[in-house]
Structure formats: structure tokens, C-alpha cells
Amino acid sequence: MTIEDVVWIPSYPKSGNTWVHQVLKVAAETHGFPRNASMDAHELEKSAEEIPEFPKVKVSRNGCAVLKTHNQCDATGRAHPSLERLRPVGSIYVRRNPLDVLLSYINFSRIQYFNRKGKGEHYRKGLFRTLLGMKDVPDYQAWRGESLDSLPTKLLDHALDYFSESGMLIPTLSHFGSWLDHNEVWQKAQVDNKLLIYYEDCIQNLEAFSVLGTMFDFSDDEIRTAVRTRNDITNTAREARSGKPDNKIFYNKMTSFYYVKYFSMAAISRFMVRHGDKLESLGYVNLPLH
């Protein structure tokens, strides 16, 4: 069957759409979805791999794809020019508070910087000089060996102040836009079936995933089992000390509101003064300052 429709799982980078898409994939595998099939729109754009049809989609009577993306979308919910033939029939936006997103990205850059060897000065300038305010750029191995716990608060506060003053933009992710623009664009997109999942809700109570049942024909038990199975796989990956060492970095801190341990109270307060009203409009009321 030719795939005609798509349900997007969008998020700003480091916000949790990998988690949501993996839960859905685990649930779908019990209904014949191929285990090795990609659900990443960015990967599929770069390969000749066929887009797999996703089972049990309530919001489409046609062959339907379910794809995660970090791209912004246009007013009709189209997010990838090369996949414009797919009609958006649903979106599951995954939102995470921007302070934790920034920290998670800084941690993730230990992988990204290492994997971008030879990509030029632009990335190094954006990450180290512009975002973190560092005078000396570390080499690949040195940065890979760092952690949020080893970085001085002064550097992290510099990153938060830049993030705040730039409208929540991370310079090395500028192709995805700012955190604020990304959230607002997807919120306004004219897509008939829309879900909003907060990363923090999923951390606090795994039952938050049950809302997926409104868009997919999975039972509550199937979703609970998929969440537990996916978390077991993730914990194994995070604890692995060989094979895929990047997993320990990628799944570093699956927690919420941990920014209070790394940014100074003064820097957090400056951020809240500038963006508090906008954050409240997006569902984040009374974020902790310490």
C-alpha cells in the first residue's frame, strides 16, 4: 500500500521525542512493525530506505507513517520538503522546559563535537566561544571527557544568558530555529489531530504515555508494557560500559528540573524575568529557581 499520510512526533532537539517514538515502536512491533525500520525523518531523507507503514493508527484510513523530526513546520504541518507527498494527519509534540533542554544539549555536544571532526571553525565558534564563552577551544577527546558536573558554573551561566538574550536560540542548532519559535510554530500548525506531551509529566508518571491511545489503537496495557520495555532497554544502554559508550552520554540524565543544580540562582532569575510570561503561556508555571 502506498503511504499517503503521516503522524509527526516533533520536538526541539533534546526534548524527548526519541523516548516517545521508541515507546510507539515497541508497541507496534507486536503488530508486525519491522524491528529495524527507521521512524526518523532526518535519517529517511538521507537514505533510499522505504518509509514503513505504521499499524493501528486511528486518525488515518490510508497507509500512514509515524515519523519523528526536529524540523519546524509550515502552517499546514509539513516539515520536510522531500516528504511533502505525505499529508499530515496528526502530531504528537513533545515539550521540555528550555533550561533542561539547554543543559541536555551541552552534555550531548560531547558526542556531536567528536562526530563533527573536520567540519570547520563554525561549529567550534558557535558552541565554545558564542554559547559557553570559552577563550580556549578544547580538543575532541578533552571535551568528550567533560561532564556537566565538571564544567564551571560561570560557563553554564554564560550559556544560559546567551540562550535567554537570543530568544532561546542555541547557535549550533540554528537550522531548527529557537526553542520558542519551534514550540509556537507547531502549536499553531493546522493539523486536525494534535497531542501535546510534556517530558516532565512522563518523568513524574509513566501513565502520561496513555494519551497515545487517543491516536493509536493500542490498549492501555500495550502502552504500559511498551514504556516498561523501552525503559529497560534504555537503562541497559545507559549502564553499558562497552559496545556503545555514547549511550551513557545520550541517556545521561533522564530527569526533570535538574537545571537548578547547574545554573546559579541569579542566572535563572534573569532568565525568568525575561521569559516567565511566555513560559507560563506554554504550560510552565512557577518553574523552580533553586
PDB file of C-alpha atoms in Angstrom:
ATOM      1  CA  MET A   1       0.000   0.000   0.000  1.00  0.00           C
ATOM      2  CA  THR A   2       1.275   3.466  -0.889  1.00  0.00           C
ATOM      3  CA  ILE A   3       1.730   5.574   2.195  1.00  0.00           C
ATOM      4  CA  GLU A   4      -0.264   8.785   1.945  1.00  0.00           C
ATOM      5  CA  ASP A   5      -0.426  10.184   5.491  1.00  0.00           C
ATOM      6  CA  VAL A   6       1.963  10.972   8.323  1.00  0.00           C
ATOM      7  CA  VAL A   7       1.728  11.484  12.065  1.00  0.00           C
ATOM      8  CA  TRP A   8       4.643  13.635  13.174  1.00  0.00           C
ATOM      9  CA  ILE A   9       6.429  13.318  16.515  1.00  0.00           C
ATOM     10  CA  PRO A  10       8.144  16.701  16.609  1.00  0.00           C
ATOM     11  CA  SER A  11      10.218  18.318  19.311  1.00  0.00           C
ATOM     12  CA  TYR A  12      13.023  20.778  19.701  1.00  0.00           C
ATOM     13  CA  PRO A  13      16.288  18.791  19.987  1.00  0.00           C
ATOM     14  CA  LYS A  14      16.931  17.185  23.401  1.00  0.00           C
ATOM     15  CA  SER A  15      13.266  17.350  24.403  1.00  0.00           C
ATOM     16  CA  GLY A  16      12.255  13.696  24.399  1.00  0.00           C
ATOM     17  CA  ASN A  17      10.735  12.735  21.066  1.00  0.00           C
ATOM     18  CA  THR A  18      13.196   9.832  20.862  1.00  0.00           C
ATOM     19  CA  TRP A  19      11.588   8.472  24.035  1.00  0.00           C
ATOM     20  CA  VAL A  20       8.049   8.800  22.676  1.00  0.00           C
ATOM     21  CA  HIS A  21       8.852   7.361  19.268  1.00  0.00           C
ATOM     22  CA  GLN A  22      10.635   4.367  20.819  1.00  0.00           C
ATOM     23  CA  VAL A  23       7.619   3.608  23.022  1.00  0.00           C
ATOM     24  CA  LEU A  24       5.370   3.647  19.961  1.00  0.00           C
ATOM     25  CA  LYS A  25       7.778   1.483  18.024  1.00  0.00           C
ATOM     26  CA  VAL A  26       7.908  -1.142  20.767  1.00  0.00           C
ATOM     27  CA  ALA A  27       4.108  -1.216  20.898  1.00  0.00           C
ATOM     28  CA  ALA A  28       3.867  -1.502  17.106  1.00  0.00           C
ATOM     29  CA  GLU A  29       6.313  -4.394  16.880  1.00  0.00           C
ATOM     30  CA  THR A  30       3.741  -6.708  18.476  1.00  0.00           C
ATOM     31  CA  HIS A  31       1.509  -5.889  15.493  1.00  0.00           C
ATOM     32  CA  GLY A  32       4.086  -6.693  12.826  1.00  0.00           C
ATOM     33  CA  PHE A  33       6.025  -3.430  12.561  1.00  0.00           C
ATOM     34  CA  PRO A  34       9.613  -4.239  11.454  1.00  0.00           C
ATOM     35  CA  ARG A  35      12.073  -4.069  14.342  1.00  0.00           C
ATOM     36  CA  ASN A  36      14.823  -2.480  12.240  1.00  0.00           C
ATOM     37  CA  ALA A  37      12.579   0.057  10.495  1.00  0.00           C
ATOM     38  CA  SER A  38      13.527   3.708  10.862  1.00  0.00           C
ATOM     39  CA  MET A  39      10.982   6.226  12.134  1.00  0.00           C
ATOM     40  CA  ASP A  40      13.411   9.156  11.929  1.00  0.00           C
ATOM     41  CA  ALA A  41      12.534  11.598   9.128  1.00  0.00           C
ATOM     42  CA  HIS A  42      16.069  13.004   9.106  1.00  0.00           C
ATOM     43  CA  GLU A  43      17.555   9.527   8.534  1.00  0.00           C
ATOM     44  CA  LEU A  44      14.988   8.627   5.884  1.00  0.00           C
ATOM     45  CA  GLU A  45      15.735  11.803   3.931  1.00  0.00           C
ATOM     46  CA  LYS A  46      19.369  10.751   3.611  1.00  0.00           C
ATOM     47  CA  SER A  47      18.725   7.145   2.576  1.00  0.00           C
ATOM     48  CA  ALA A  48      16.876   5.213  -0.085  1.00  0.00           C
ATOM     49  CA  GLU A  49      15.078   3.263   2.616  1.00  0.00           C
ATOM     50  CA  GLU A  50      11.323   2.985   2.157  1.00  0.00           C
ATOM     51  CA  ILE A  51       9.095   4.631   4.735  1.00  0.00           C
ATOM     52  CA  PRO A  52       7.441   1.853   6.744  1.00  0.00           C
ATOM     53  CA  GLU A  53       3.690   1.757   7.240  1.00  0.00           C
ATOM     54  CA  PHE A  54       2.740   2.075  10.895  1.00  0.00           C
ATOM     55  CA  PRO A  55      -0.025  -0.172  12.261  1.00  0.00           C
ATOM     56  CA  LYS A  56      -3.004   0.746  14.428  1.00  0.00           C
ATOM     57  CA  VAL A  57      -3.263   4.438  13.509  1.00  0.00           C
ATOM     58  CA  LYS A  58      -6.739   5.699  14.388  1.00  0.00           C
ATOM     59  CA  VAL A  59      -6.500   9.024  12.572  1.00  0.00           C
ATOM     60  CA  SER A  60      -5.839   7.663   9.073  1.00  0.00           C
ATOM     61  CA  ARG A  61      -7.638   5.194   6.822  1.00  0.00           C
ATOM     62  CA  ASN A  62      -4.729   5.262   4.368  1.00  0.00           C
ATOM     63  CA  GLY A  63      -1.261   3.866   4.701  1.00  0.00           C
ATOM     64  CA  CYS A  64       0.294   6.042   7.402  1.00  0.00           C
ATOM     65  CA  ALA A  65       3.829   6.814   8.511  1.00  0.00           C
ATOM     66  CA  VAL A  66       4.770   7.849  12.050  1.00  0.00           C
ATOM     67  CA  LEU A  67       7.981   9.872  11.962  1.00  0.00           C
ATOM     68  CA  LYS A  68       9.952  11.871  14.480  1.00  0.00           C
ATOM     69  CA  THR A  69      11.512  15.177  13.474  1.00  0.00           C
ATOM     70  CA  HIS A  70      13.249  18.229  14.894  1.00  0.00           C
ATOM     71  CA  ASN A  71      12.271  20.439  11.963  1.00  0.00           C
ATOM     72  CA  GLN A  72       9.832  23.281  12.192  1.00  0.00           C
ATOM     73  CA  CYS A  73       6.733  23.014  10.013  1.00  0.00           C
ATOM     74  CA  ASP A  74       4.697  25.262   7.762  1.00  0.00           C
ATOM     75  CA  ALA A  75       1.131  26.341   8.516  1.00  0.00           C
ATOM     76  CA  THR A  76      -0.264  23.028   7.208  1.00  0.00           C
ATOM     77  CA  GLY A  77       2.071  20.864   9.283  1.00  0.00           C
ATOM     78  CA  ARG A  78       4.509  19.904   6.521  1.00  0.00           C
ATOM     79  CA  ALA A  79       8.008  19.670   7.947  1.00  0.00           C
ATOM     80  CA  HIS A  80      10.235  18.052   5.313  1.00  0.00           C
ATOM     81  CA  PRO A  81      10.294  19.272   1.682  1.00  0.00           C
ATOM     82  CA  SER A  82      11.399  15.858   0.419  1.00  0.00           C
ATOM     83  CA  LEU A  83       8.395  14.255   2.154  1.00  0.00           C
ATOM     84  CA  GLU A  84       5.771  16.757   1.005  1.00  0.00           C
ATOM     85  CA  ARG A  85       3.731  13.985  -0.584  1.00  0.00           C
ATOM     86  CA  LEU A  86       2.771  12.887   2.922  1.00  0.00           C
ATOM     87  CA  ARG A  87      -0.361  14.564   4.267  1.00  0.00           C
ATOM     88  CA  PRO A  88      -0.065  15.462   7.969  1.00  0.00           C
ATOM     89  CA  VAL A  89      -2.983  13.836   9.807  1.00  0.00           C
ATOM     90  CA  GLY A  90      -1.635  14.161  13.333  1.00  0.00           C
ATOM     91  CA  SER A  91       1.165  15.483  15.505  1.00  0.00           C
ATOM     92  CA  ILE A  92       2.450  14.490  18.944  1.00  0.00           C
ATOM     93  CA  TYR A  93       4.522  17.419  20.128  1.00  0.00           C
ATOM     94  CA  VAL A  94       6.965  16.653  22.940  1.00  0.00           C
ATOM     95  CA  ARG A  95       7.760  19.706  25.056  1.00  0.00           C
ATOM     96  CA  ARG A  96      10.536  20.000  27.638  1.00  0.00           C
ATOM     97  CA  ASN A  97      11.365  23.069  29.697  1.00  0.00           C
ATOM     98  CA  PRO A  98      14.057  25.103  27.926  1.00  0.00           C
ATOM     99  CA  LEU A  99      16.541  25.255  30.806  1.00  0.00           C
ATOM    100  CA  ASP A 100      16.851  21.467  30.937  1.00  0.00           C
ATOM    101  CA  VAL A 101      16.940  21.394  27.124  1.00  0.00           C
ATOM    102  CA  LEU A 102      19.956  23.707  27.123  1.00  0.00           C
ATOM    103  CA  LEU A 103      21.815  21.589  29.674  1.00  0.00           C
ATOM    104  CA  SER A 104      20.951  18.375  27.851  1.00  0.00           C
ATOM    105  CA  TYR A 105      22.303  19.833  24.624  1.00  0.00           C
ATOM    106  CA  ILE A 106      25.569  20.961  26.243  1.00  0.00           C
ATOM    107  CA  ASN A 107      26.012  17.419  27.513  1.00  0.00           C
ATOM    108  CA  PHE A 108      25.093  15.957  24.100  1.00  0.00           C
ATOM    109  CA  SER A 109      27.666  18.186  22.391  1.00  0.00           C
ATOM    110  CA  ARG A 110      30.308  15.816  23.788  1.00  0.00           C
ATOM    111  CA  ILE A 111      29.076  13.326  21.175  1.00  0.00           C
ATOM    112  CA  GLN A 112      28.244  15.862  18.478  1.00  0.00           C
ATOM    113  CA  TYR A 113      31.593  17.678  18.590  1.00  0.00           C
ATOM    114  CA  PHE A 114      33.518  14.402  18.429  1.00  0.00           C
ATOM    115  CA  ASN A 115      31.413  13.233  15.475  1.00  0.00           C
ATOM    116  CA  ARG A 116      31.965  16.506  13.606  1.00  0.00           C
ATOM    117  CA  LYS A 117      35.710  16.255  13.255  1.00  0.00           C
ATOM    118  CA  GLY A 118      36.899  18.320  10.350  1.00  0.00           C
ATOM    119  CA  LYS A 119      33.627  20.254   9.991  1.00  0.00           C
ATOM    120  CA  GLY A 120      35.378  23.604  10.407  1.00  0.00           C
ATOM    121  CA  GLU A 121      35.540  26.561  12.738  1.00  0.00           C
ATOM    122  CA  HIS A 122      31.839  27.447  12.517  1.00  0.00           C
ATOM    123  CA  TYR A 123      30.727  24.709  14.908  1.00  0.00           C
ATOM    124  CA  ARG A 124      33.571  25.301  17.360  1.00  0.00           C
ATOM    125  CA  LYS A 125      32.889  29.033  17.422  1.00  0.00           C
ATOM    126  CA  GLY A 126      29.158  28.552  17.939  1.00  0.00           C
ATOM    127  CA  LEU A 127      29.494  26.062  20.778  1.00  0.00           C
ATOM    128  CA  PHE A 128      32.555  27.118  22.705  1.00  0.00           C
ATOM    129  CA  ARG A 129      33.018  30.826  22.077  1.00  0.00           C
ATOM    130  CA  THR A 130      29.473  32.071  21.474  1.00  0.00           C
ATOM    131  CA  LEU A 131      27.392  29.797  23.706  1.00  0.00           C
ATOM    132  CA  LEU A 132      29.802  28.932  26.511  1.00  0.00           C
ATOM    133  CA  GLY A 133      32.067  31.991  26.336  1.00  0.00           C
ATOM    134  CA  MET A 134      35.268  29.946  26.394  1.00  0.00           C
ATOM    135  CA  LYS A 135      38.528  31.551  25.302  1.00  0.00           C
ATOM    136  CA  ASP A 136      40.325  28.274  24.600  1.00  0.00           C
ATOM    137  CA  VAL A 137      38.651  25.646  22.442  1.00  0.00           C
ATOM    138  CA  PRO A 138      39.193  22.113  23.789  1.00  0.00           C
ATOM    139  CA  ASP A 139      40.180  19.251  21.518  1.00  0.00           C
ATOM    140  CA  TYR A 140      37.751  16.429  20.767  1.00  0.00           C
ATOM    141  CA  GLN A 141      38.929  13.967  23.392  1.00  0.00           C
ATOM    142  CA  ALA A 142      39.143  16.608  26.120  1.00  0.00           C
ATOM    143  CA  TRP A 143      35.549  17.753  25.549  1.00  0.00           C
ATOM    144  CA  ARG A 144      34.299  14.177  25.333  1.00  0.00           C
ATOM    145  CA  GLY A 145      35.778  13.612  28.777  1.00  0.00           C
ATOM    146  CA  GLU A 146      33.965  16.581  30.328  1.00  0.00           C
ATOM    147  CA  SER A 147      30.550  16.448  32.009  1.00  0.00           C
ATOM    148  CA  LEU A 148      28.003  18.910  33.350  1.00  0.00           C
ATOM    149  CA  ASP A 149      29.412  18.229  36.807  1.00  0.00           C
ATOM    150  CA  SER A 150      32.929  19.201  35.766  1.00  0.00           C
ATOM    151  CA  LEU A 151      32.043  22.446  33.948  1.00  0.00           C
ATOM    152  CA  PRO A 152      32.342  25.693  35.959  1.00  0.00           C
ATOM    153  CA  THR A 153      29.064  27.419  36.797  1.00  0.00           C
ATOM    154  CA  LYS A 154      30.464  30.549  35.132  1.00  0.00           C
ATOM    155  CA  LEU A 155      30.451  28.820  31.723  1.00  0.00           C
ATOM    156  CA  LEU A 156      26.983  27.375  32.183  1.00  0.00           C
ATOM    157  CA  ASP A 157      25.608  30.753  33.311  1.00  0.00           C
ATOM    158  CA  HIS A 158      27.147  32.344  30.209  1.00  0.00           C
ATOM    159  CA  ALA A 159      25.302  29.772  28.090  1.00  0.00           C
ATOM    160  CA  LEU A 160      22.000  30.482  29.855  1.00  0.00           C
ATOM    161  CA  ASP A 161      22.392  34.250  29.465  1.00  0.00           C
ATOM    162  CA  TYR A 162      23.177  33.897  25.757  1.00  0.00           C
ATOM    163  CA  PHE A 163      20.245  31.494  25.331  1.00  0.00           C
ATOM    164  CA  SER A 164      17.952  33.965  27.065  1.00  0.00           C
ATOM    165  CA  GLU A 165      19.109  37.079  25.222  1.00  0.00           C
ATOM    166  CA  SER A 166      18.943  35.366  21.810  1.00  0.00           C
ATOM    167  CA  GLY A 167      15.304  34.334  22.238  1.00  0.00           C
ATOM    168  CA  MET A 168      16.222  30.785  23.332  1.00  0.00           C
ATOM    169  CA  LEU A 169      18.462  30.009  20.379  1.00  0.00           C
ATOM    170  CA  ILE A 170      21.328  27.514  20.500  1.00  0.00           C
ATOM    171  CA  PRO A 171      23.785  28.703  17.815  1.00  0.00           C
ATOM    172  CA  THR A 172      24.822  25.222  16.681  1.00  0.00           C
ATOM    173  CA  LEU A 173      21.138  24.288  16.273  1.00  0.00           C
ATOM    174  CA  SER A 174      20.102  27.471  14.455  1.00  0.00           C
ATOM    175  CA  HIS A 175      18.802  25.425  11.486  1.00  0.00           C
ATOM    176  CA  PHE A 176      15.964  24.271  13.770  1.00  0.00           C
ATOM    177  CA  GLY A 177      15.200  27.800  14.951  1.00  0.00           C
ATOM    178  CA  SER A 178      14.839  28.796  18.590  1.00  0.00           C
ATOM    179  CA  TRP A 179      13.141  26.744  21.309  1.00  0.00           C
ATOM    180  CA  LEU A 180      10.433  29.385  21.490  1.00  0.00           C
ATOM    181  CA  ASP A 181       9.765  29.588  17.747  1.00  0.00           C
ATOM    182  CA  HIS A 182       9.765  25.815  17.410  1.00  0.00           C
ATOM    183  CA  ASN A 183       7.152  25.346  20.117  1.00  0.00           C
ATOM    184  CA  GLU A 184       4.924  28.131  18.825  1.00  0.00           C
ATOM    185  CA  VAL A 185       5.076  27.079  15.157  1.00  0.00           C
ATOM    186  CA  TRP A 186       3.995  23.532  15.903  1.00  0.00           C
ATOM    187  CA  GLN A 187       1.340  24.761  18.340  1.00  0.00           C
ATOM    188  CA  LYS A 188      -0.218  26.902  15.589  1.00  0.00           C
ATOM    189  CA  ALA A 189       0.058  24.317  12.794  1.00  0.00           C
ATOM    190  CA  GLN A 190      -3.253  23.443  11.152  1.00  0.00           C
ATOM    191  CA  VAL A 191      -3.228  19.715  11.829  1.00  0.00           C
ATOM    192  CA  ASP A 192      -6.531  18.047  12.684  1.00  0.00           C
ATOM    193  CA  ASN A 193      -5.297  15.684  15.418  1.00  0.00           C
ATOM    194  CA  LYS A 194      -2.790  17.105  17.872  1.00  0.00           C
ATOM    195  CA  LEU A 195      -1.365  15.835  21.136  1.00  0.00           C
ATOM    196  CA  LEU A 196       0.963  17.695  23.481  1.00  0.00           C
ATOM    197  CA  ILE A 197       3.146  15.638  25.800  1.00  0.00           C
ATOM    198  CA  TYR A 198       5.291  17.249  28.483  1.00  0.00           C
ATOM    199  CA  TYR A 199       8.582  15.481  29.131  1.00  0.00           C
ATOM    200  CA  GLU A 200       8.291  16.338  32.818  1.00  0.00           C
ATOM    201  CA  ASP A 201       4.886  14.603  33.067  1.00  0.00           C
ATOM    202  CA  CYS A 202       6.392  11.424  31.618  1.00  0.00           C
ATOM    203  CA  ILE A 203       9.226  11.533  34.152  1.00  0.00           C
ATOM    204  CA  GLN A 204       6.813  12.019  37.039  1.00  0.00           C
ATOM    205  CA  ASN A 205       4.261   9.413  35.973  1.00  0.00           C
ATOM    206  CA  LEU A 206       4.661   6.922  33.153  1.00  0.00           C
ATOM    207  CA  GLU A 207       0.866   6.867  32.819  1.00  0.00           C
ATOM    208  CA  ALA A 208       1.307  10.133  30.894  1.00  0.00           C
ATOM    209  CA  PHE A 209       2.011   7.954  27.867  1.00  0.00           C
ATOM    210  CA  SER A 210      -1.548   6.611  27.973  1.00  0.00           C
ATOM    211  CA  VAL A 211      -2.696   9.648  25.961  1.00  0.00           C
ATOM    212  CA  LEU A 212      -1.155   7.916  22.933  1.00  0.00           C
ATOM    213  CA  GLY A 213      -4.202   5.662  22.971  1.00  0.00           C
ATOM    214  CA  THR A 214      -6.307   8.511  21.587  1.00  0.00           C
ATOM    215  CA  MET A 215      -4.335   8.455  18.335  1.00  0.00           C
ATOM    216  CA  PHE A 216      -3.341   4.789  18.106  1.00  0.00           C
ATOM    217  CA  ASP A 217      -5.332   1.623  18.590  1.00  0.00           C
ATOM    218  CA  PHE A 218      -3.119   0.259  21.334  1.00  0.00           C
ATOM    219  CA  SER A 219      -4.623  -0.837  24.633  1.00  0.00           C
ATOM    220  CA  ASP A 220      -3.516   0.759  27.908  1.00  0.00           C
ATOM    221  CA  ASP A 221      -1.737  -2.491  28.783  1.00  0.00           C
ATOM    222  CA  GLU A 222       0.135  -2.474  25.465  1.00  0.00           C
ATOM    223  CA  ILE A 223       1.299   1.084  26.055  1.00  0.00           C
ATOM    224  CA  ARG A 224       2.358   0.347  29.652  1.00  0.00           C
ATOM    225  CA  THR A 225       4.291  -2.715  28.501  1.00  0.00           C
ATOM    226  CA  ALA A 226       5.958  -0.718  25.729  1.00  0.00           C
ATOM    227  CA  VAL A 227       7.005   2.005  28.206  1.00  0.00           C
ATOM    228  CA  ARG A 228       8.490  -0.536  30.623  1.00  0.00           C
ATOM    229  CA  THR A 229      10.257  -2.434  27.826  1.00  0.00           C
ATOM    230  CA  ARG A 230      11.707   0.717  26.344  1.00  0.00           C
ATOM    231  CA  ASN A 231      12.909   1.927  29.752  1.00  0.00           C
ATOM    232  CA  ASP A 232      14.542  -1.435  30.457  1.00  0.00           C
ATOM    233  CA  ILE A 233      16.390  -1.186  27.144  1.00  0.00           C
ATOM    234  CA  THR A 234      17.456   2.389  27.906  1.00  0.00           C
ATOM    235  CA  ASN A 235      18.710   1.542  31.396  1.00  0.00           C
ATOM    236  CA  THR A 236      20.762  -1.288  29.960  1.00  0.00           C
ATOM    237  CA  ALA A 237      22.226   1.052  27.335  1.00  0.00           C
ATOM    238  CA  ARG A 238      22.979   3.754  29.889  1.00  0.00           C
ATOM    239  CA  GLU A 239      24.770   1.344  32.174  1.00  0.00           C
ATOM    240  CA  ALA A 240      26.765  -0.293  29.389  1.00  0.00           C
ATOM    241  CA  ARG A 241      30.473   0.414  29.671  1.00  0.00           C
ATOM    242  CA  SER A 242      31.404  -1.117  26.337  1.00  0.00           C
ATOM    243  CA  GLY A 243      29.887  -1.607  22.920  1.00  0.00           C
ATOM    244  CA  LYS A 244      28.156   1.776  22.608  1.00  0.00           C
ATOM    245  CA  PRO A 245      29.771   4.194  25.065  1.00  0.00           C
ATOM    246  CA  ASP A 246      27.829   7.117  23.546  1.00  0.00           C
ATOM    247  CA  ASN A 247      24.689   5.705  25.157  1.00  0.00           C
ATOM    248  CA  LYS A 248      25.964   6.765  28.571  1.00  0.00           C
ATOM    249  CA  ILE A 249      26.198  10.341  27.308  1.00  0.00           C
ATOM    250  CA  PHE A 250      22.958  10.342  25.308  1.00  0.00           C
ATOM    251  CA  TYR A 251      20.892   8.978  28.207  1.00  0.00           C
ATOM    252  CA  ASN A 252      22.841  10.955  30.801  1.00  0.00           C
ATOM    253  CA  LYS A 253      20.116  12.487  32.977  1.00  0.00           C
ATOM    254  CA  MET A 254      16.567  11.368  32.322  1.00  0.00           C
ATOM    255  CA  THR A 255      15.139  13.663  34.950  1.00  0.00           C
ATOM    256  CA  SER A 256      13.328  16.992  35.159  1.00  0.00           C
ATOM    257  CA  PHE A 257      14.122  20.459  36.504  1.00  0.00           C
ATOM    258  CA  TYR A 258      17.746  19.485  37.140  1.00  0.00           C
ATOM    259  CA  TYR A 259      18.889  22.872  35.868  1.00  0.00           C
ATOM    260  CA  VAL A 260      18.725  24.216  39.444  1.00  0.00           C
ATOM    261  CA  LYS A 261      21.830  22.119  40.246  1.00  0.00           C
ATOM    262  CA  TYR A 262      23.932  23.676  37.484  1.00  0.00           C
ATOM    263  CA  PHE A 263      22.904  27.275  36.821  1.00  0.00           C
ATOM    264  CA  SER A 264      23.250  29.915  39.529  1.00  0.00           C
ATOM    265  CA  MET A 265      20.060  31.263  41.091  1.00  0.00           C
ATOM    266  CA  ALA A 266      20.968  34.714  39.720  1.00  0.00           C
ATOM    267  CA  ALA A 267      21.200  33.421  36.132  1.00  0.00           C
ATOM    268  CA  ILE A 268      17.926  31.507  36.468  1.00  0.00           C
ATOM    269  CA  SER A 269      16.235  34.618  37.862  1.00  0.00           C
ATOM    270  CA  ARG A 270      17.457  36.715  34.914  1.00  0.00           C
ATOM    271  CA  PHE A 271      16.023  34.130  32.545  1.00  0.00           C
ATOM    272  CA  MET A 272      12.653  34.072  34.326  1.00  0.00           C
ATOM    273  CA  VAL A 273      12.359  37.845  34.347  1.00  0.00           C
ATOM    274  CA  ARG A 274      12.813  37.898  30.589  1.00  0.00           C
ATOM    275  CA  HIS A 275      10.745  34.844  29.653  1.00  0.00           C
ATOM    276  CA  GLY A 276       8.467  33.980  32.575  1.00  0.00           C
ATOM    277  CA  ASP A 277       5.233  35.169  30.943  1.00  0.00           C
ATOM    278  CA  LYS A 278       5.933  33.293  27.720  1.00  0.00           C
ATOM    279  CA  LEU A 279       6.794  30.112  29.609  1.00  0.00           C
ATOM    280  CA  GLU A 280       3.535  30.329  31.547  1.00  0.00           C
ATOM    281  CA  SER A 281       1.618  30.578  28.271  1.00  0.00           C
ATOM    282  CA  LEU A 282       3.297  27.337  27.190  1.00  0.00           C
ATOM    283  CA  GLY A 283       2.367  25.495  30.375  1.00  0.00           C
ATOM    284  CA  TYR A 284       5.348  26.143  32.639  1.00  0.00           C
ATOM    285  CA  VAL A 285       4.057  27.980  35.696  1.00  0.00           C
ATOM    286  CA  ASN A 286       6.295  28.757  38.676  1.00  0.00           C
ATOM    287  CA  LEU A 287       9.407  26.979  37.464  1.00  0.00           C
ATOM    288  CA  PRO A 288      11.820  26.441  40.409  1.00  0.00           C
ATOM    289  CA  LEU A 289      14.604  28.957  40.964  1.00  0.00           C
ATOM    290  CA  HIS A 290      16.712  26.800  43.289  1.00  0.00           C
TER     291      HIS A 290
END
